[in-house]
């Protein structure tokens, strides 16, 4: 394919840790062939060249937390044929969405000596709250193989295939003994999408929900089980309010147990 | 970049600093050819980690603080667990200490390879990115990618994955590796050791500007080890303190043009410098033998005060961490227990460890339930930020008569030598130049 015919890829960052865009650079074996197939037109972390839109594919990392970013995401949307959110911040609001249950004014006073210098929104919200999104890649951080699958699928014009099952399925595949059943450890795995490869249970700990809730998780049944296993309600609320805690299913479950 | 002209002043803007982690810009104003003002603007949105950590359980802290930075999550995990162990009076075993250093070696390899070849290297060779560099320097780019991959693989073996690993906990690890798993890294690490030496000979031949101010270099120091996880904090101006005294000697304040906080000496407000150059200048005798020999024969005289030669210091450290990782694996015996046992009680503790880009300080106070009451995090970029502005003030008069693109390039090149992590410091950069 001649260079000028390559689709244009852009990477945009909002409120985030940069870990998901790093996943693109972490495709060590595929990076050089990838840049042969796509023109990396805008990617501030990796290159100084900044080509103007429109872009064929925009990867968006981070959540919306400032009035400027509320406007900027609209511009990104206008410039993008496909807008793909990458990671828990862009897809679910991220860990910084913990502010959504608190008073952001008090947060500012707690961290900054002169709070009046700081301008921020009361809530940290996912990209889909602001603009239409073609595809969402979950994870804190995303799985680089899933990112490659999504980019490849778009390049050849098919739907990306990402697993929709729970972390439990991957525990079974890798032969990990269930940490909930065998050890009574609270594990979000039964409610959480896989994508990480079920690493936490394989490292002797419960899943903490990086890849966000399944489409229709049975959070009531799961909650009753962990409470029966001895978990305190406050700890349950905290576990649900993690890196994807603002995702609908986890949010409603944590709100319910906080009130009960 | 844009320019604004008034009768007396001229303005140039770099909207976004590139090849750095996170987002910020630079503002420069000159009048009649005289430099009037330099500001590094950080517009990375605030994320309030220190606020929402309150009320979380101490054992969640390493997982949560990792999310401050996707490039150096292990640094956040290490400073967090050491500070919390100080609060809980826990002393992990020698085997756990060694495994933590090994994990850190993985992060230093991945982060240094990324910075040397992909973020900072293109500046010296005249490329806008590693993508454009790849056509002319395929060997270097392939070396970079394989080095990075090896660092990431080490991280994944110890931590499950390279970005936000899951194995670190207060007291030790949720799971320790089998000796066989670590031995599987030996071949790669031996290759990486040789590749790091080639990296050093490659970067030490780069053309460096002449600039060597009287920095105060600050780093962690340990009597027997190259600085990484502990113990004291030392400087080239005679400071030698326990981490408990850090906030008394070095203060963090806020400036109106930034969402990051800004560090300096508490006594006179002066700036200081953290990172690989500081570490080597203050701890050169602790380098592993091959790294020390390579540092002495690479043509740089140490201590080195030229910030552009930070890339050389990083390459020396790459050699060091490959050697150290091999030594740790060689000596490794699987510990009987992956973590220390302890009782949760109220307490306060702090620690400083060395992130790839410099000293990272954490302090926590927890209650008798183990819930965080206070969290204080001082990242390396926030500490270097003041020093970067001082450096820009020093180099800008020499380039102010040049075209705007050259001025912008000079600023960015200087700033990138620090390997700034703006995502971390938020709690960073755009060039805006006004000149008349």
PDB file of N, CA and C in Angstrom, chain B residues 285-366:
ATOM      1  N   UNK B 285      29.997   4.865  43.033  1.00  0.00           N
ATOM      2  CA  UNK B 285      30.748   3.695  43.526  1.00  0.00           C
ATOM      3  C   UNK B 285      29.857   2.491  43.807  1.00  0.00           C
ATOM      4  N   UNK B 286      28.526   2.695  43.790  1.00  0.00           N
ATOM      5  CA  UNK B 286      27.633   1.574  44.065  1.00  0.00           C
ATOM      6  C   UNK B 286      27.171   0.871  42.775  1.00  0.00           C
ATOM      7  N   UNK B 287      27.608   1.378  41.615  1.00  0.00           N
ATOM      8  CA  UNK B 287      27.214   0.731  40.360  1.00  0.00           C
ATOM      9  C   UNK B 287      27.796  -0.673  40.303  1.00  0.00           C
ATOM     10  N   UNK B 288      27.096  -1.579  39.638  1.00  0.00           N
ATOM     11  CA  UNK B 288      27.604  -2.933  39.428  1.00  0.00           C
ATOM     12  C   UNK B 288      28.895  -2.832  38.588  1.00  0.00           C
ATOM     13  N   UNK B 289      29.788  -3.830  38.683  1.00  0.00           N
ATOM     14  CA  UNK B 289      31.128  -3.716  38.083  1.00  0.00           C
ATOM     15  C   UNK B 289      31.145  -3.349  36.597  1.00  0.00           C
ATOM     16  N   UNK B 290      30.322  -4.011  35.783  1.00  0.00           N
ATOM     17  CA  UNK B 290      30.383  -3.718  34.339  1.00  0.00           C
ATOM     18  C   UNK B 290      29.837  -2.326  34.032  1.00  0.00           C
ATOM     19  N   UNK B 291      28.809  -1.919  34.793  1.00  0.00           N
ATOM     20  CA  UNK B 291      28.237  -0.578  34.596  1.00  0.00           C
ATOM     21  C   UNK B 291      29.265   0.482  34.995  1.00  0.00           C
ATOM     22  N   UNK B 292      29.964   0.234  36.100  1.00  0.00           N
ATOM     23  CA  UNK B 292      30.977   1.184  36.582  1.00  0.00           C
ATOM     24  C   UNK B 292      32.118   1.303  35.566  1.00  0.00           C
ATOM     25  N   UNK B 293      32.599   0.166  35.097  1.00  0.00           N
ATOM     26  CA  UNK B 293      33.691   0.172  34.110  1.00  0.00           C
ATOM     27  C   UNK B 293      33.246   0.900  32.843  1.00  0.00           C
ATOM     28  N   UNK B 294      32.013   0.645  32.400  1.00  0.00           N
ATOM     29  CA  UNK B 294      31.512   1.279  31.172  1.00  0.00           C
ATOM     30  C   UNK B 294      31.345   2.778  31.370  1.00  0.00           C
ATOM     31  N   UNK B 295      30.858   3.185  32.573  1.00  0.00           N
ATOM     32  CA  UNK B 295      30.684   4.617  32.853  1.00  0.00           C
ATOM     33  C   UNK B 295      32.039   5.315  32.808  1.00  0.00           C
ATOM     34  N   UNK B 296      33.067   4.681  33.363  1.00  0.00           N
ATOM     35  CA  UNK B 296      34.404   5.296  33.412  1.00  0.00           C
ATOM     36  C   UNK B 296      35.044   5.386  32.047  1.00  0.00           C
ATOM     37  N   UNK B 297      34.713   4.470  31.139  1.00  0.00           N
ATOM     38  CA  UNK B 297      35.405   4.468  29.844  1.00  0.00           C
ATOM     39  C   UNK B 297      34.571   5.065  28.717  1.00  0.00           C
ATOM     40  N   UNK B 298      33.387   5.647  29.036  1.00  0.00           N
ATOM     41  CA  UNK B 298      32.509   6.100  27.936  1.00  0.00           C
ATOM     42  C   UNK B 298      32.839   7.519  27.458  1.00  0.00           C
ATOM     43  N   UNK B 299      33.814   8.176  28.089  1.00  0.00           N
ATOM     44  CA  UNK B 299      34.217   9.492  27.609  1.00  0.00           C
ATOM     45  C   UNK B 299      33.551  10.636  28.352  1.00  0.00           C
ATOM     46  N   UNK B 300      32.692  10.328  29.321  1.00  0.00           N
ATOM     47  CA  UNK B 300      32.050  11.380  30.123  1.00  0.00           C
ATOM     48  C   UNK B 300      32.791  11.461  31.438  1.00  0.00           C
ATOM     49  N   UNK B 301      33.093  12.686  31.921  1.00  0.00           N
ATOM     50  CA  UNK B 301      33.735  12.753  33.230  1.00  0.00           C
ATOM     51  C   UNK B 301      32.687  12.970  34.300  1.00  0.00           C
ATOM     52  N   UNK B 302      32.757  12.153  35.332  1.00  0.00           N
ATOM     53  CA  UNK B 302      31.774  12.169  36.410  1.00  0.00           C
ATOM     54  C   UNK B 302      32.367  12.838  37.625  1.00  0.00           C
ATOM     55  N   UNK B 303      31.655  13.553  38.459  1.00  0.00           N
ATOM     56  CA  UNK B 303      30.243  13.873  38.260  1.00  0.00           C
ATOM     57  C   UNK B 303      30.006  14.740  37.033  1.00  0.00           C
ATOM     58  N   UNK B 304      28.858  14.526  36.402  1.00  0.00           N
ATOM     59  CA  UNK B 304      28.507  15.224  35.177  1.00  0.00           C
ATOM     60  C   UNK B 304      27.356  16.169  35.461  1.00  0.00           C
ATOM     61  N   UNK B 305      27.513  17.472  35.108  1.00  0.00           N
ATOM     62  CA  UNK B 305      26.461  18.455  35.387  1.00  0.00           C
ATOM     63  C   UNK B 305      25.714  18.880  34.131  1.00  0.00           C
ATOM     64  N   UNK B 306      25.938  18.206  33.006  1.00  0.00           N
ATOM     65  CA  UNK B 306      25.261  18.572  31.766  1.00  0.00           C
ATOM     66  C   UNK B 306      23.948  17.784  31.641  1.00  0.00           C
ATOM     67  N   UNK B 307      22.787  18.486  31.760  1.00  0.00           N
ATOM     68  CA  UNK B 307      21.511  17.756  31.770  1.00  0.00           C
ATOM     69  C   UNK B 307      21.276  16.950  30.496  1.00  0.00           C
ATOM     70  N   UNK B 308      21.834  17.432  29.335  1.00  0.00           N
ATOM     71  CA  UNK B 308      21.642  16.705  28.077  1.00  0.00           C
ATOM     72  C   UNK B 308      22.267  15.317  28.148  1.00  0.00           C
ATOM     73  N   UNK B 309      23.245  15.171  29.049  1.00  0.00           N
ATOM     74  CA  UNK B 309      23.910  13.874  29.185  1.00  0.00           C
ATOM     75  C   UNK B 309      23.152  12.934  30.120  1.00  0.00           C
ATOM     76  N   UNK B 310      21.954  13.355  30.506  1.00  0.00           N
ATOM     77  CA  UNK B 310      21.068  12.446  31.237  1.00  0.00           C
ATOM     78  C   UNK B 310      20.855  11.154  30.463  1.00  0.00           C
ATOM     79  N   UNK B 311      20.874  11.251  29.122  1.00  0.00           N
ATOM     80  CA  UNK B 311      20.670  10.069  28.275  1.00  0.00           C
ATOM     81  C   UNK B 311      21.837   9.083  28.444  1.00  0.00           C
ATOM     82  N   UNK B 312      23.040   9.622  28.712  1.00  0.00           N
ATOM     83  CA  UNK B 312      24.210   8.759  28.969  1.00  0.00           C
ATOM     84  C   UNK B 312      24.050   8.077  30.327  1.00  0.00           C
ATOM     85  N   UNK B 313      23.596   8.866  31.319  1.00  0.00           N
ATOM     86  CA  UNK B 313      23.363   8.303  32.652  1.00  0.00           C
ATOM     87  C   UNK B 313      22.334   7.181  32.585  1.00  0.00           C
ATOM     88  N   UNK B 314      21.277   7.388  31.791  1.00  0.00           N
ATOM     89  CA  UNK B 314      20.254   6.336  31.650  1.00  0.00           C
ATOM     90  C   UNK B 314      20.842   5.070  31.066  1.00  0.00           C
ATOM     91  N   UNK B 315      21.755   5.231  30.066  1.00  0.00           N
ATOM     92  CA  UNK B 315      22.354   4.052  29.431  1.00  0.00           C
ATOM     93  C   UNK B 315      23.255   3.306  30.426  1.00  0.00           C
ATOM     94  N   UNK B 316      23.985   4.063  31.270  1.00  0.00           N
ATOM     95  CA  UNK B 316      24.803   3.417  32.306  1.00  0.00           C
ATOM     96  C   UNK B 316      23.894   2.639  33.254  1.00  0.00           C
ATOM     97  N   UNK B 317      22.786   3.255  33.611  1.00  0.00           N
ATOM     98  CA  UNK B 317      21.847   2.571  34.515  1.00  0.00           C
ATOM     99  C   UNK B 317      21.202   1.345  33.868  1.00  0.00           C
ATOM    100  N   UNK B 318      21.014   1.396  32.545  1.00  0.00           N
ATOM    101  CA  UNK B 318      20.487   0.209  31.858  1.00  0.00           C
ATOM    102  C   UNK B 318      21.434  -0.972  32.052  1.00  0.00           C
ATOM    103  N   UNK B 319      22.743  -0.705  31.891  1.00  0.00           N
ATOM    104  CA  UNK B 319      23.738  -1.768  32.118  1.00  0.00           C
ATOM    105  C   UNK B 319      23.625  -2.267  33.552  1.00  0.00           C
ATOM    106  N   UNK B 320      23.553  -1.286  34.485  1.00  0.00           N
ATOM    107  CA  UNK B 320      23.479  -1.641  35.900  1.00  0.00           C
ATOM    108  C   UNK B 320      22.291  -2.547  36.202  1.00  0.00           C
ATOM    109  N   UNK B 321      21.121  -2.188  35.753  1.00  0.00           N
ATOM    110  CA  UNK B 321      19.941  -2.985  36.117  1.00  0.00           C
ATOM    111  C   UNK B 321      19.940  -4.364  35.461  1.00  0.00           C
ATOM    112  N   UNK B 322      20.519  -4.473  34.253  1.00  0.00           N
ATOM    113  CA  UNK B 322      20.621  -5.817  33.647  1.00  0.00           C
ATOM    114  C   UNK B 322      21.549  -6.687  34.485  1.00  0.00           C
ATOM    115  N   UNK B 323      22.700  -6.115  34.898  1.00  0.00           N
ATOM    116  CA  UNK B 323      23.627  -6.874  35.754  1.00  0.00           C
ATOM    117  C   UNK B 323      22.974  -7.249  37.072  1.00  0.00           C
ATOM    118  N   UNK B 324      22.308  -6.254  37.668  1.00  0.00           N
ATOM    119  CA  UNK B 324      21.719  -6.524  38.971  1.00  0.00           C
ATOM    120  C   UNK B 324      20.605  -7.561  38.860  1.00  0.00           C
ATOM    121  N   UNK B 325      19.785  -7.470  37.819  1.00  0.00           N
ATOM    122  CA  UNK B 325      18.703  -8.450  37.650  1.00  0.00           C
ATOM    123  C   UNK B 325      19.285  -9.854  37.532  1.00  0.00           C
ATOM    124  N   UNK B 326      20.365 -10.002  36.745  1.00  0.00           N
ATOM    125  CA  UNK B 326      20.997 -11.321  36.599  1.00  0.00           C
ATOM    126  C   UNK B 326      21.528 -11.823  37.938  1.00  0.00           C
ATOM    127  N   UNK B 327      22.116 -10.895  38.733  1.00  0.00           N
ATOM    128  CA  UNK B 327      22.666 -11.287  40.035  1.00  0.00           C
ATOM    129  C   UNK B 327      21.556 -11.714  40.994  1.00  0.00           C
ATOM    130  N   UNK B 328      20.443 -10.984  40.985  1.00  0.00           N
ATOM    131  CA  UNK B 328      19.329 -11.328  41.882  1.00  0.00           C
ATOM    132  C   UNK B 328      18.765 -12.701  41.518  1.00  0.00           C
ATOM    133  N   UNK B 329      18.607 -12.945  40.207  1.00  0.00           N
ATOM    134  CA  UNK B 329      18.060 -14.239  39.772  1.00  0.00           C
ATOM    135  C   UNK B 329      19.019 -15.372  40.165  1.00  0.00           C
ATOM    136  N   UNK B 330      20.321 -15.131  39.983  1.00  0.00           N
ATOM    137  CA  UNK B 330      21.337 -16.130  40.333  1.00  0.00           C
ATOM    138  C   UNK B 330      21.237 -16.525  41.809  1.00  0.00           C
ATOM    139  N   UNK B 331      21.016 -15.526  42.665  1.00  0.00           N
ATOM    140  CA  UNK B 331      20.991 -15.773  44.110  1.00  0.00           C
ATOM    141  C   UNK B 331      19.620 -16.202  44.629  1.00  0.00           C
ATOM    142  N   UNK B 332      18.595 -16.204  43.763  1.00  0.00           N
ATOM    143  CA  UNK B 332      17.219 -16.377  44.234  1.00  0.00           C
ATOM    144  C   UNK B 332      16.907 -17.780  44.753  1.00  0.00           C
ATOM    145  N   UNK B 333      16.373 -17.808  45.933  1.00  0.00           N
ATOM    146  CA  UNK B 333      15.767 -19.031  46.468  1.00  0.00           C
ATOM    147  C   UNK B 333      14.332 -18.677  46.812  1.00  0.00           C
ATOM    148  N   UNK B 334      13.375 -19.518  46.432  1.00  0.00           N
ATOM    149  CA  UNK B 334      11.977 -19.201  46.730  1.00  0.00           C
ATOM    150  C   UNK B 334      11.770 -19.072  48.229  1.00  0.00           C
ATOM    151  N   UNK B 335      11.255 -17.909  48.686  1.00  0.00           N
ATOM    152  CA  UNK B 335      11.068 -17.741  50.130  1.00  0.00           C
ATOM    153  C   UNK B 335       9.926 -18.617  50.656  1.00  0.00           C
ATOM    154  N   UNK B 336      10.033 -18.996  51.913  1.00  0.00           N
ATOM    155  CA  UNK B 336       9.003 -19.836  52.524  1.00  0.00           C
ATOM    156  C   UNK B 336       7.665 -19.110  52.523  1.00  0.00           C
ATOM    157  N   UNK B 337       7.682 -17.803  52.747  1.00  0.00           N
ATOM    158  CA  UNK B 337       6.447 -17.047  52.784  1.00  0.00           C
ATOM    159  C   UNK B 337       6.576 -15.836  51.862  1.00  0.00           C
ATOM    160  N   UNK B 338       5.486 -15.538  51.100  1.00  0.00           N
ATOM    161  CA  UNK B 338       5.564 -14.454  50.113  1.00  0.00           C
ATOM    162  C   UNK B 338       5.398 -13.087  50.765  1.00  0.00           C
ATOM    163  N   UNK B 339       4.902 -13.074  51.996  1.00  0.00           N
ATOM    164  CA  UNK B 339       4.696 -11.771  52.634  1.00  0.00           C
ATOM    165  C   UNK B 339       4.845 -11.871  54.145  1.00  0.00           C
ATOM    166  N   UNK B 340       5.246 -10.749  54.752  1.00  0.00           N
ATOM    167  CA  UNK B 340       5.411 -10.699  56.201  1.00  0.00           C
ATOM    168  C   UNK B 340       4.046 -10.654  56.877  1.00  0.00           C
ATOM    169  N   UNK B 341       3.956 -11.275  58.032  1.00  0.00           N
ATOM    170  CA  UNK B 341       2.725 -11.216  58.840  1.00  0.00           C
ATOM    171  C   UNK B 341       2.800  -9.969  59.717  1.00  0.00           C
ATOM    172  N   UNK B 342       1.688  -9.302  59.915  1.00  0.00           N
ATOM    173  CA  UNK B 342       1.696  -8.140  60.810  1.00  0.00           C
ATOM    174  C   UNK B 342       0.295  -7.845  61.290  1.00  0.00           C
ATOM    175  N   UNK B 343       0.212  -7.096  62.383  1.00  0.00           N
ATOM    176  CA  UNK B 343      -1.097  -6.671  62.899  1.00  0.00           C
ATOM    177  C   UNK B 343      -1.350  -5.238  62.455  1.00  0.00           C
ATOM    178  N   UNK B 344      -2.579  -4.973  62.010  1.00  0.00           N
ATOM    179  CA  UNK B 344      -2.915  -3.621  61.579  1.00  0.00           C
ATOM    180  C   UNK B 344      -3.080  -2.737  62.804  1.00  0.00           C
ATOM    181  N   UNK B 345      -2.433  -1.572  62.775  1.00  0.00           N
ATOM    182  CA  UNK B 345      -2.618  -0.591  63.852  1.00  0.00           C
ATOM    183  C   UNK B 345      -2.461   0.805  63.269  1.00  0.00           C
ATOM    184  N   UNK B 346      -2.875   1.792  64.035  1.00  0.00           N
ATOM    185  CA  UNK B 346      -2.745   3.165  63.550  1.00  0.00           C
ATOM    186  C   UNK B 346      -1.266   3.529  63.465  1.00  0.00           C
ATOM    187  N   UNK B 347      -0.917   4.393  62.525  1.00  0.00           N
ATOM    188  CA  UNK B 347       0.487   4.787  62.410  1.00  0.00           C
ATOM    189  C   UNK B 347       0.703   5.744  61.258  1.00  0.00           C
ATOM    190  N   UNK B 348       1.883   6.282  61.208  1.00  0.00           N
ATOM    191  CA  UNK B 348       2.249   7.182  60.107  1.00  0.00           C
ATOM    192  C   UNK B 348       3.638   6.806  59.620  1.00  0.00           C
ATOM    193  N   UNK B 349       3.846   6.839  58.310  1.00  0.00           N
ATOM    194  CA  UNK B 349       5.153   6.471  57.783  1.00  0.00           C
ATOM    195  C   UNK B 349       5.392   7.089  56.426  1.00  0.00           C
ATOM    196  N   UNK B 350       6.655   7.233  56.068  1.00  0.00           N
ATOM    197  CA  UNK B 350       6.990   7.775  54.758  1.00  0.00           C
ATOM    198  C   UNK B 350       8.158   7.003  54.182  1.00  0.00           C
ATOM    199  N   UNK B 351       8.378   7.174  52.881  1.00  0.00           N
ATOM    200  CA  UNK B 351       9.498   6.518  52.207  1.00  0.00           C
ATOM    201  C   UNK B 351       9.774   7.232  50.898  1.00  0.00           C
ATOM    202  N   UNK B 352      11.015   7.135  50.464  1.00  0.00           N
ATOM    203  CA  UNK B 352      11.379   7.619  49.128  1.00  0.00           C
ATOM    204  C   UNK B 352      12.045   6.472  48.397  1.00  0.00           C
ATOM    205  N   UNK B 353      11.617   6.239  47.143  1.00  0.00           N
ATOM    206  CA  UNK B 353      12.303   5.263  46.292  1.00  0.00           C
ATOM    207  C   UNK B 353      12.642   5.971  44.975  1.00  0.00           C
ATOM    208  N   UNK B 354      13.401   5.300  44.124  1.00  0.00           N
ATOM    209  CA  UNK B 354      13.843   5.933  42.881  1.00  0.00           C
ATOM    210  C   UNK B 354      13.039   5.425  41.690  1.00  0.00           C
ATOM    211  N   UNK B 355      12.076   6.234  41.239  1.00  0.00           N
ATOM    212  CA  UNK B 355      11.392   5.974  39.973  1.00  0.00           C
ATOM    213  C   UNK B 355      12.437   6.124  38.870  1.00  0.00           C
ATOM    214  N   UNK B 356      12.201   5.561  37.672  1.00  0.00           N
ATOM    215  CA  UNK B 356      13.195   5.727  36.603  1.00  0.00           C
ATOM    216  C   UNK B 356      13.586   7.197  36.403  1.00  0.00           C
ATOM    217  N   UNK B 357      12.606   8.121  36.590  1.00  0.00           N
ATOM    218  CA  UNK B 357      12.887   9.536  36.348  1.00  0.00           C
ATOM    219  C   UNK B 357      13.234  10.306  37.611  1.00  0.00           C
ATOM    220  N   UNK B 358      13.399   9.662  38.749  1.00  0.00           N
ATOM    221  CA  UNK B 358      13.889  10.344  39.940  1.00  0.00           C
ATOM    222  C   UNK B 358      13.142  10.000  41.205  1.00  0.00           C
ATOM    223  N   UNK B 359      13.531  10.676  42.263  1.00  0.00           N
ATOM    224  CA  UNK B 359      13.041  10.367  43.608  1.00  0.00           C
ATOM    225  C   UNK B 359      11.532  10.566  43.743  1.00  0.00           C
ATOM    226  N   UNK B 360      10.886   9.565  44.300  1.00  0.00           N
ATOM    227  CA  UNK B 360       9.435   9.602  44.505  1.00  0.00           C
ATOM    228  C   UNK B 360       9.150   9.389  45.981  1.00  0.00           C
ATOM    229  N   UNK B 361       8.527  10.395  46.606  1.00  0.00           N
ATOM    230  CA  UNK B 361       8.277  10.374  48.055  1.00  0.00           C
ATOM    231  C   UNK B 361       6.791  10.156  48.347  1.00  0.00           C
ATOM    232  N   UNK B 362       6.494   9.270  49.268  1.00  0.00           N
ATOM    233  CA  UNK B 362       5.123   9.064  49.732  1.00  0.00           C
ATOM    234  C   UNK B 362       5.078   9.149  51.250  1.00  0.00           C
ATOM    235  N   UNK B 363       3.987   9.688  51.798  1.00  0.00           N
ATOM    236  CA  UNK B 363       3.747   9.622  53.250  1.00  0.00           C
ATOM    237  C   UNK B 363       2.270   9.306  53.495  1.00  0.00           C
ATOM    238  N   UNK B 364       2.014   8.417  54.438  1.00  0.00           N
ATOM    239  CA  UNK B 364       0.630   8.049  54.760  1.00  0.00           C
ATOM    240  C   UNK B 364       0.421   8.036  56.257  1.00  0.00           C
ATOM    241  N   UNK B 365      -0.796   8.400  56.667  1.00  0.00           N
ATOM    242  CA  UNK B 365      -1.233   8.151  58.040  1.00  0.00           C
ATOM    243  C   UNK B 365      -2.461   7.254  57.954  1.00  0.00           C
ATOM    244  N   UNK B 366      -2.468   6.177  58.721  1.00  0.00           N
ATOM    245  CA  UNK B 366      -3.622   5.278  58.704  1.00  0.00           C
ATOM    246  C   UNK B 366      -4.194   5.155  60.105  1.00  0.00           C
TER     247      UNK B 366
END
